[in-house]
XYZ file of C-alpha atoms in Angstrom:
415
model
C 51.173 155.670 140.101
C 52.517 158.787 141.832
C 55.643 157.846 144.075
C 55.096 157.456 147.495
C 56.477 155.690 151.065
C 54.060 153.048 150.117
C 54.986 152.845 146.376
C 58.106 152.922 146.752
C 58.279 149.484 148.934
C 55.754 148.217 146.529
C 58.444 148.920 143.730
C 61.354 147.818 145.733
C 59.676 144.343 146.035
C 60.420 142.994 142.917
C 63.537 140.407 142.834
C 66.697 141.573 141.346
C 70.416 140.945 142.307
C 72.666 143.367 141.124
C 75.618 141.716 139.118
C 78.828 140.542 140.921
C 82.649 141.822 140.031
C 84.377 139.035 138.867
C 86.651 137.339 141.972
C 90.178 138.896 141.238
C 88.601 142.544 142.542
C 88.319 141.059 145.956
C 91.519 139.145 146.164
C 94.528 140.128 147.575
C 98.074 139.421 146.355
C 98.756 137.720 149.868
C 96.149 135.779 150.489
C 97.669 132.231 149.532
C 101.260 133.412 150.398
C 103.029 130.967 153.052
C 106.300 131.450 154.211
C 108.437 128.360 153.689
C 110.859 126.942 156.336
C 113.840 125.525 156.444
C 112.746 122.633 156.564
C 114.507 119.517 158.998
C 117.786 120.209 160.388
C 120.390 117.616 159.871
C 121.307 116.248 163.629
C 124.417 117.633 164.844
C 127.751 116.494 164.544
C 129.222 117.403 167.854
C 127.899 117.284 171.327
C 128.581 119.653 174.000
C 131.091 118.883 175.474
C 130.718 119.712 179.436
C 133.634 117.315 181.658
C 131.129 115.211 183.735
C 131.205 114.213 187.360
C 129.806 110.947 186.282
C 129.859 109.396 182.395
C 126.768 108.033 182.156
C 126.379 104.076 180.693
C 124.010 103.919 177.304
C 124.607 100.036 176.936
C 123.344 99.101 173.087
C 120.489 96.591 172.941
C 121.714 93.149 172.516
C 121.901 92.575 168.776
C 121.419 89.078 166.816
C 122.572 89.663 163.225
C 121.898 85.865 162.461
C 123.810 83.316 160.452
C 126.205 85.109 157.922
C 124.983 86.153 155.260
C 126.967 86.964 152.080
C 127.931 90.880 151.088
C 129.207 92.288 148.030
C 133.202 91.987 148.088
C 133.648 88.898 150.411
C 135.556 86.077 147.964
C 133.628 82.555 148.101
C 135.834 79.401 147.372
C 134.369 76.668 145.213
C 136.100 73.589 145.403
C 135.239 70.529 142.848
C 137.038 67.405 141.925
C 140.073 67.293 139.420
C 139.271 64.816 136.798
C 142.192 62.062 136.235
C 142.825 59.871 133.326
C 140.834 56.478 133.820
C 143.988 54.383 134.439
C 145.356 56.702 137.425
C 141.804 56.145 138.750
C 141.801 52.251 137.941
C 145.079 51.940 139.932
C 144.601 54.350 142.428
C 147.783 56.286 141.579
C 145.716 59.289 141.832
C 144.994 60.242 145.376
C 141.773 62.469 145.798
C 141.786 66.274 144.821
C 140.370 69.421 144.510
C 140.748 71.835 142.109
C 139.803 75.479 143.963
C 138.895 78.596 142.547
C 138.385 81.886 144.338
C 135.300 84.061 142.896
C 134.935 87.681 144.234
C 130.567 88.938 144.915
C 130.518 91.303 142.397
C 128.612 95.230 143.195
C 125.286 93.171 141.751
C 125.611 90.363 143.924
C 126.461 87.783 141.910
C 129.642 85.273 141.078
C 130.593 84.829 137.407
C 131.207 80.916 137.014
C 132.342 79.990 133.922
C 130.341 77.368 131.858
C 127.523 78.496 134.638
C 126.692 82.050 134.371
C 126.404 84.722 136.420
C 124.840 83.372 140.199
C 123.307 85.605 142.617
C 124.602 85.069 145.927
C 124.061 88.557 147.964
C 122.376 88.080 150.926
C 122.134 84.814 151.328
C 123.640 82.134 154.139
C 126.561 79.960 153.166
C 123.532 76.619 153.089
C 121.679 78.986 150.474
C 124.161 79.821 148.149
C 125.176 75.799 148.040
C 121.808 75.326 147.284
C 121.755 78.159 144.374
C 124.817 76.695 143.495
C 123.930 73.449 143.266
C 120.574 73.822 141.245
C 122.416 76.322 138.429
C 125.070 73.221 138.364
C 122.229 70.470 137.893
C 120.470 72.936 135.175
C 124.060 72.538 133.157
C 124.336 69.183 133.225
C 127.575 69.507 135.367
C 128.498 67.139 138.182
C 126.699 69.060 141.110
C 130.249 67.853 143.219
C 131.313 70.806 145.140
C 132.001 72.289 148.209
C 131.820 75.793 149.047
C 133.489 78.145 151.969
C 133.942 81.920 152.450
C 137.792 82.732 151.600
C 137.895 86.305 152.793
C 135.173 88.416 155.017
C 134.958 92.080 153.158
C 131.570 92.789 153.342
C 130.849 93.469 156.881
C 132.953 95.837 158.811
C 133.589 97.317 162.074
C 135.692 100.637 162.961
C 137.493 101.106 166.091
C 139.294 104.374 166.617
C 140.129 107.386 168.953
C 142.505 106.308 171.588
C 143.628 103.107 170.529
C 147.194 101.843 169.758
C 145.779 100.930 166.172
C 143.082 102.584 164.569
C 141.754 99.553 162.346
C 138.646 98.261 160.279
C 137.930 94.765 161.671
C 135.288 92.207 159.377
C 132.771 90.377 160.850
C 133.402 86.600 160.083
C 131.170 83.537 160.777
C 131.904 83.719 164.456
C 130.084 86.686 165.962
C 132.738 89.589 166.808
C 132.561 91.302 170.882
C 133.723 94.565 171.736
C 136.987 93.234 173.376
C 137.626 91.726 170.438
C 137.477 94.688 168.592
C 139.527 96.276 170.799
C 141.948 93.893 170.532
C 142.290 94.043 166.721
C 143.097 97.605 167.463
C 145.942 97.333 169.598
C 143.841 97.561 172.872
C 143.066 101.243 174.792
C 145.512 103.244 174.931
C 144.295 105.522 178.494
C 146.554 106.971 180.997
C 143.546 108.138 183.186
C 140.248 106.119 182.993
C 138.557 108.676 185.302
C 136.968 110.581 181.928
C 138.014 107.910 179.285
C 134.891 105.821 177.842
C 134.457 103.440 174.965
C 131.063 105.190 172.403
C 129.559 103.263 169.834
C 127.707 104.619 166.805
C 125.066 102.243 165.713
C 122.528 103.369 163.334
C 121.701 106.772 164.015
C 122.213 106.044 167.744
C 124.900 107.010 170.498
C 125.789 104.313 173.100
C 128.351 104.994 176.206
C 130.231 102.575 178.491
C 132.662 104.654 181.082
C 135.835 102.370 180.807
C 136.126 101.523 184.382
C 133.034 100.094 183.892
C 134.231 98.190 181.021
C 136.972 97.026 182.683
C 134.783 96.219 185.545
C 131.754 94.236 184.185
C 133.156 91.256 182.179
C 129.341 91.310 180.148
C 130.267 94.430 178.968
C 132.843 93.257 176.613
C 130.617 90.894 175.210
C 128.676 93.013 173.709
C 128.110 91.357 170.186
C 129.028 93.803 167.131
C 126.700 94.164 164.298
C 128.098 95.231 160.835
C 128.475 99.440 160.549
C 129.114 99.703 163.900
C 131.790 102.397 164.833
C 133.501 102.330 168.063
C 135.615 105.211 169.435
C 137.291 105.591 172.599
C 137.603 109.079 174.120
C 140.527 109.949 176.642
C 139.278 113.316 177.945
C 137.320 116.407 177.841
C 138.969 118.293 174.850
C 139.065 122.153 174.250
C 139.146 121.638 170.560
C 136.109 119.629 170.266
C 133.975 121.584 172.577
C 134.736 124.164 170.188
C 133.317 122.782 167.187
C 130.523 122.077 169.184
C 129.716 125.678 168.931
C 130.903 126.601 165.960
C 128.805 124.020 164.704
C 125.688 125.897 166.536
C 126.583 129.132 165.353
C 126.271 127.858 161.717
C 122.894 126.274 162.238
C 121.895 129.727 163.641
C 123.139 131.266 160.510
C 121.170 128.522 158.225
C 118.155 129.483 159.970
C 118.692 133.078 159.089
C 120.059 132.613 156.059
C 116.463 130.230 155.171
C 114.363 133.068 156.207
C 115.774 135.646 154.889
C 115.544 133.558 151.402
C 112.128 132.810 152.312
C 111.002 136.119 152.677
C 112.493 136.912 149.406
C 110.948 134.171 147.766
C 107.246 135.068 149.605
C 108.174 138.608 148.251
C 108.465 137.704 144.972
C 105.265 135.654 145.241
C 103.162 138.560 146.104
C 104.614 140.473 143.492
C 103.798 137.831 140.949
C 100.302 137.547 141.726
C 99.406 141.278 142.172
C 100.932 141.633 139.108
C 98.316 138.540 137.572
C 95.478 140.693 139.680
C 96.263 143.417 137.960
C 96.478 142.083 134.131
C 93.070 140.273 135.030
C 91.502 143.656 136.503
C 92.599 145.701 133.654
C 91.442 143.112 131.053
C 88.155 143.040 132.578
C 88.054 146.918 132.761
C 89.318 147.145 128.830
C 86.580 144.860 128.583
C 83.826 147.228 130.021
C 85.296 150.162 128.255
C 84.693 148.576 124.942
C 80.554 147.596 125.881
C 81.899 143.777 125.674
C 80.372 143.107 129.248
C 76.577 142.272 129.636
C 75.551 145.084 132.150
C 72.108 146.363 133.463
C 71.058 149.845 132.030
C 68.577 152.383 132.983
C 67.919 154.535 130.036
C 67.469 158.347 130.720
C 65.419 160.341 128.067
C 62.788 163.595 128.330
C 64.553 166.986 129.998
C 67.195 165.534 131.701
C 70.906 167.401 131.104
C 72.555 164.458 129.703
C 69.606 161.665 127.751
C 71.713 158.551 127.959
C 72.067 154.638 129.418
C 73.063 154.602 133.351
C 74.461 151.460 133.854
C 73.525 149.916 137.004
C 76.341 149.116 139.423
C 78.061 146.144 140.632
C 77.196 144.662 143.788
C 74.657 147.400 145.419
C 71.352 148.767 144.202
C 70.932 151.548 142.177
C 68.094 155.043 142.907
C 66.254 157.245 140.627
C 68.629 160.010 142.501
C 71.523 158.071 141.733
C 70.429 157.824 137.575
C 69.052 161.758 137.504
C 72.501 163.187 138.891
C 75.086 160.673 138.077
C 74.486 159.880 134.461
C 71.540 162.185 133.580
C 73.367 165.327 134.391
C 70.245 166.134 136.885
C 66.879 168.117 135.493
C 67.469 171.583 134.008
C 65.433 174.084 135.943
C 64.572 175.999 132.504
C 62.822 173.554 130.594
C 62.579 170.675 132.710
C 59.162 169.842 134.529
C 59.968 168.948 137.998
C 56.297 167.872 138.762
C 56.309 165.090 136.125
C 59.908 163.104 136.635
C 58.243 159.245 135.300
C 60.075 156.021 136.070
C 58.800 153.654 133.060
C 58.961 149.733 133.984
C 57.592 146.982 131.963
C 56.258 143.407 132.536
C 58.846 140.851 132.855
C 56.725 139.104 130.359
C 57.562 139.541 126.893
C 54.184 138.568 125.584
C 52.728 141.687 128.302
C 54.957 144.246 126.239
C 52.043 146.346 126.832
C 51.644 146.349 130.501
C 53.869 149.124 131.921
C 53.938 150.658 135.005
C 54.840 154.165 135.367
C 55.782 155.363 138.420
C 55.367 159.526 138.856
C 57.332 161.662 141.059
C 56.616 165.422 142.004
C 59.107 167.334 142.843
C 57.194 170.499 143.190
C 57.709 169.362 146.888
C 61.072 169.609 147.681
C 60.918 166.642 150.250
C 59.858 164.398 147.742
C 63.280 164.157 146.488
C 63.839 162.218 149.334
C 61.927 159.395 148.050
C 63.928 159.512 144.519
C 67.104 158.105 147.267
C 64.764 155.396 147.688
C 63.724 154.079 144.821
C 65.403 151.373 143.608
C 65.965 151.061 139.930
C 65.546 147.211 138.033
C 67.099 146.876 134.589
C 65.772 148.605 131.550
C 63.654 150.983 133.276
C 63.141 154.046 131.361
C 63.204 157.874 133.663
C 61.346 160.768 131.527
C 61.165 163.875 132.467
C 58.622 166.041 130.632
C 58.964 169.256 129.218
C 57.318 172.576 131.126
C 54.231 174.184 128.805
C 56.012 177.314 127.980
C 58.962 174.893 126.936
C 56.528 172.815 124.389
C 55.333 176.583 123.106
C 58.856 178.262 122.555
C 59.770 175.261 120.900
C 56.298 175.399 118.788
C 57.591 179.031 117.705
C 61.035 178.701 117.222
C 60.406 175.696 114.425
C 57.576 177.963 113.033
C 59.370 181.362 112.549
C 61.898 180.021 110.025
C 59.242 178.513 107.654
C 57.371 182.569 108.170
C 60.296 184.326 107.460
C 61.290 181.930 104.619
C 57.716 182.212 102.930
C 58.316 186.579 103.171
C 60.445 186.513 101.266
C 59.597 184.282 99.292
C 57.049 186.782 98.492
C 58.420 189.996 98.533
C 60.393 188.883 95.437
């Protein structure tokens, strides 16, 4: 079938998908970089400190801790009847007593009671732990007669400090515990000018602020009911020192933000460098791989008068032309011996039981335009491109295989 504009669309119709490069050729060593932050900032430990026309009041919502409940370190009292001898109880010489014996909530929560055990007691109301109490004493076999109190508070604090007479630590008993009486426990305020002064307390993550004269001016405000961890400081006045901290503090966050980029860039540098290294291995593995035929590829085998008879391998990812097999691979058509008019594509049947039923597609390229087809025509696997050999070629041939055997047989018989 000679090739023409209409053949060659006719042979271009047949399916075929040139094969893929593997992924890593069309990755980049960036492509899943991120660059990390520095993640949350811890909240600062100073506030700016600007001297206010005005303090302004942050009262604390009112609290309600509850009934007391026991902490690790407070010292529980357990008080049970001293046995007598049966006569002092007969005659009533013996008057009624307690023996009383201090026991310290261990760091597990828990008493150590001898003849008893170890009794948890953590966290629980002074009614619950008589009831613990009383059930571990019953479970002995031991007269359940007992009474138990709270000896000494250690569990739940308060801290008052900053411009009071005595900086202290005051516990938080059974009876709830007020700001003034926190105060008090510290000596009271100690605050020439109450223009500036206020009382701040630190409560879980939270600043609260009561101007003193306010204090001092709302009775409520002093009844403010402490919770345990509270922390109550009382500053005098706008102070040069602190305000500095302030921004010494901010010009070390500024330098922990630089600081986390700069190590972030690093690390993202190194990251890239990592995997274009890994791109690389993988490319030059597969490559290695090709070099040493261990790839299934698509050939086009070149045979006949061509400059170079070989297997063209069809490319990756794009289709292939007779133009691109003559002069890539096939060293193009020697003008000597090659016949330009009869340049054959051979394709077969994709059906192995039609082994016979090829298809052979015939350009001439007597017609220099022609060539312009052979850009066209795409090539499927195993084609097969001959190029036939001019007559005179086929004759010189002919003779030069002939005039050894003549001159052989001469003188062969000339001796």
């Amino acid at each position: 079938m000679p090739i023409t504009s209409e053949s060659v669309m006719l042979a271009n119709q047949s399916a075929y998908r040139p094969l893929a490069l593997p992924g890593v050729f069309s990755q980049t060593a960036g492509s899943a970089g991120t660059l990390r932050g520095a993640g949350a900032l811890p909240e600062p430990a100073f506030q700016a400190e600007n001297r206010p026309a005005a303090l302004e009041t942050r009262i604390p919502p009112p609290a309600d801790p509850g009934p007391y409940k026991i902490g690790v370190g407070d010292v529980v009292l357990l008080a049970t009847p001293q046995a007598g001898t049966t006569i002092e109880e007969l005659s009533g010489l013996l008057a009624a007593q307690n023996r009383r014996q201090g026991y310290t909530v261990q760091d597990d929560g828990a008493i150590a009671i001898p003849d008893v055990g170890r009794i948890h007691i953590a966290d629980m109301t002074l009614e619950e732990a008589e009831a613990e109490l009383f059930q571990r004493l019953v479970e002995n076999q031991i007269d359940p007669s007992f009474s138990l109190e709270i000896a000494e508070f250690n569990s739940k604090k308060v801290s008052i400090g900053g411009a009071v007479a005595s900086p202290t630590v005051a516990p938080i008993a059974l009876t709830p515990l007020y700001l003034d009486a926190a105060l008090a426990a510290a000596g009271g305020v100690t605050v020439t000018d109450q223009d500036y002064a206020s009382v701040r307390l630190y409560r879980q993550g939270t600043l609260y602020q009561i101007p003193l004269s306010e204090l001092y001016a709302r009775s409520g405000l002093q009844r403010i009911q402490l919770v345990d961890g509270d922390s109550i400081f009382v500053d005098t006045e706008y102070r040069l020192e602190q305000a500095q901290a302030y921004f010494e503090e901010q010009i070390r966050i500024a330098e922990f933000r630089q600081k986390a980029r700069t190590d972030a860039l690093t690390e993202l540098s190194a990251e890239v460098t990592l995997r274009r290294a890994a791109l690389e291995e993988a490319r030059s593995n597969y490559q290695t791989q090709l070099d040493l035929d261990a790839v299934a590829r698509d050939y086009v085998y070149l045979t006949g008068e061509v400059g170079n008879q070989s297997r063209f391998p069809l490319p990756f990812d794009r289709q292939a032309t007779l133009a691109d097999a003559l002069y890539n691979e096939g060293g193009g058509i020697p003008t000597q011996t090659g016949n330009v008019r009869e340049i054959y594509v051979l394709r077969g049947s994709a059906d192995p039981r039609e082994f016979a039923s090829v298809t052979a597609w015939q350009l001439d390229g007597r017609n220099a335009a022609n060539f312009l087809l052979a850009t066209r025509f795409e090539l499927r696997p195993n084609d097969v491109v001959f190029v036939a050999e001019q007559p005179i070629t086929r004759w010189n041939r002919v003779i030069q295989q002939l005039t050894p055997s003549l001159l052989s047989t001469s003188v062969a018989a000339t001796r």
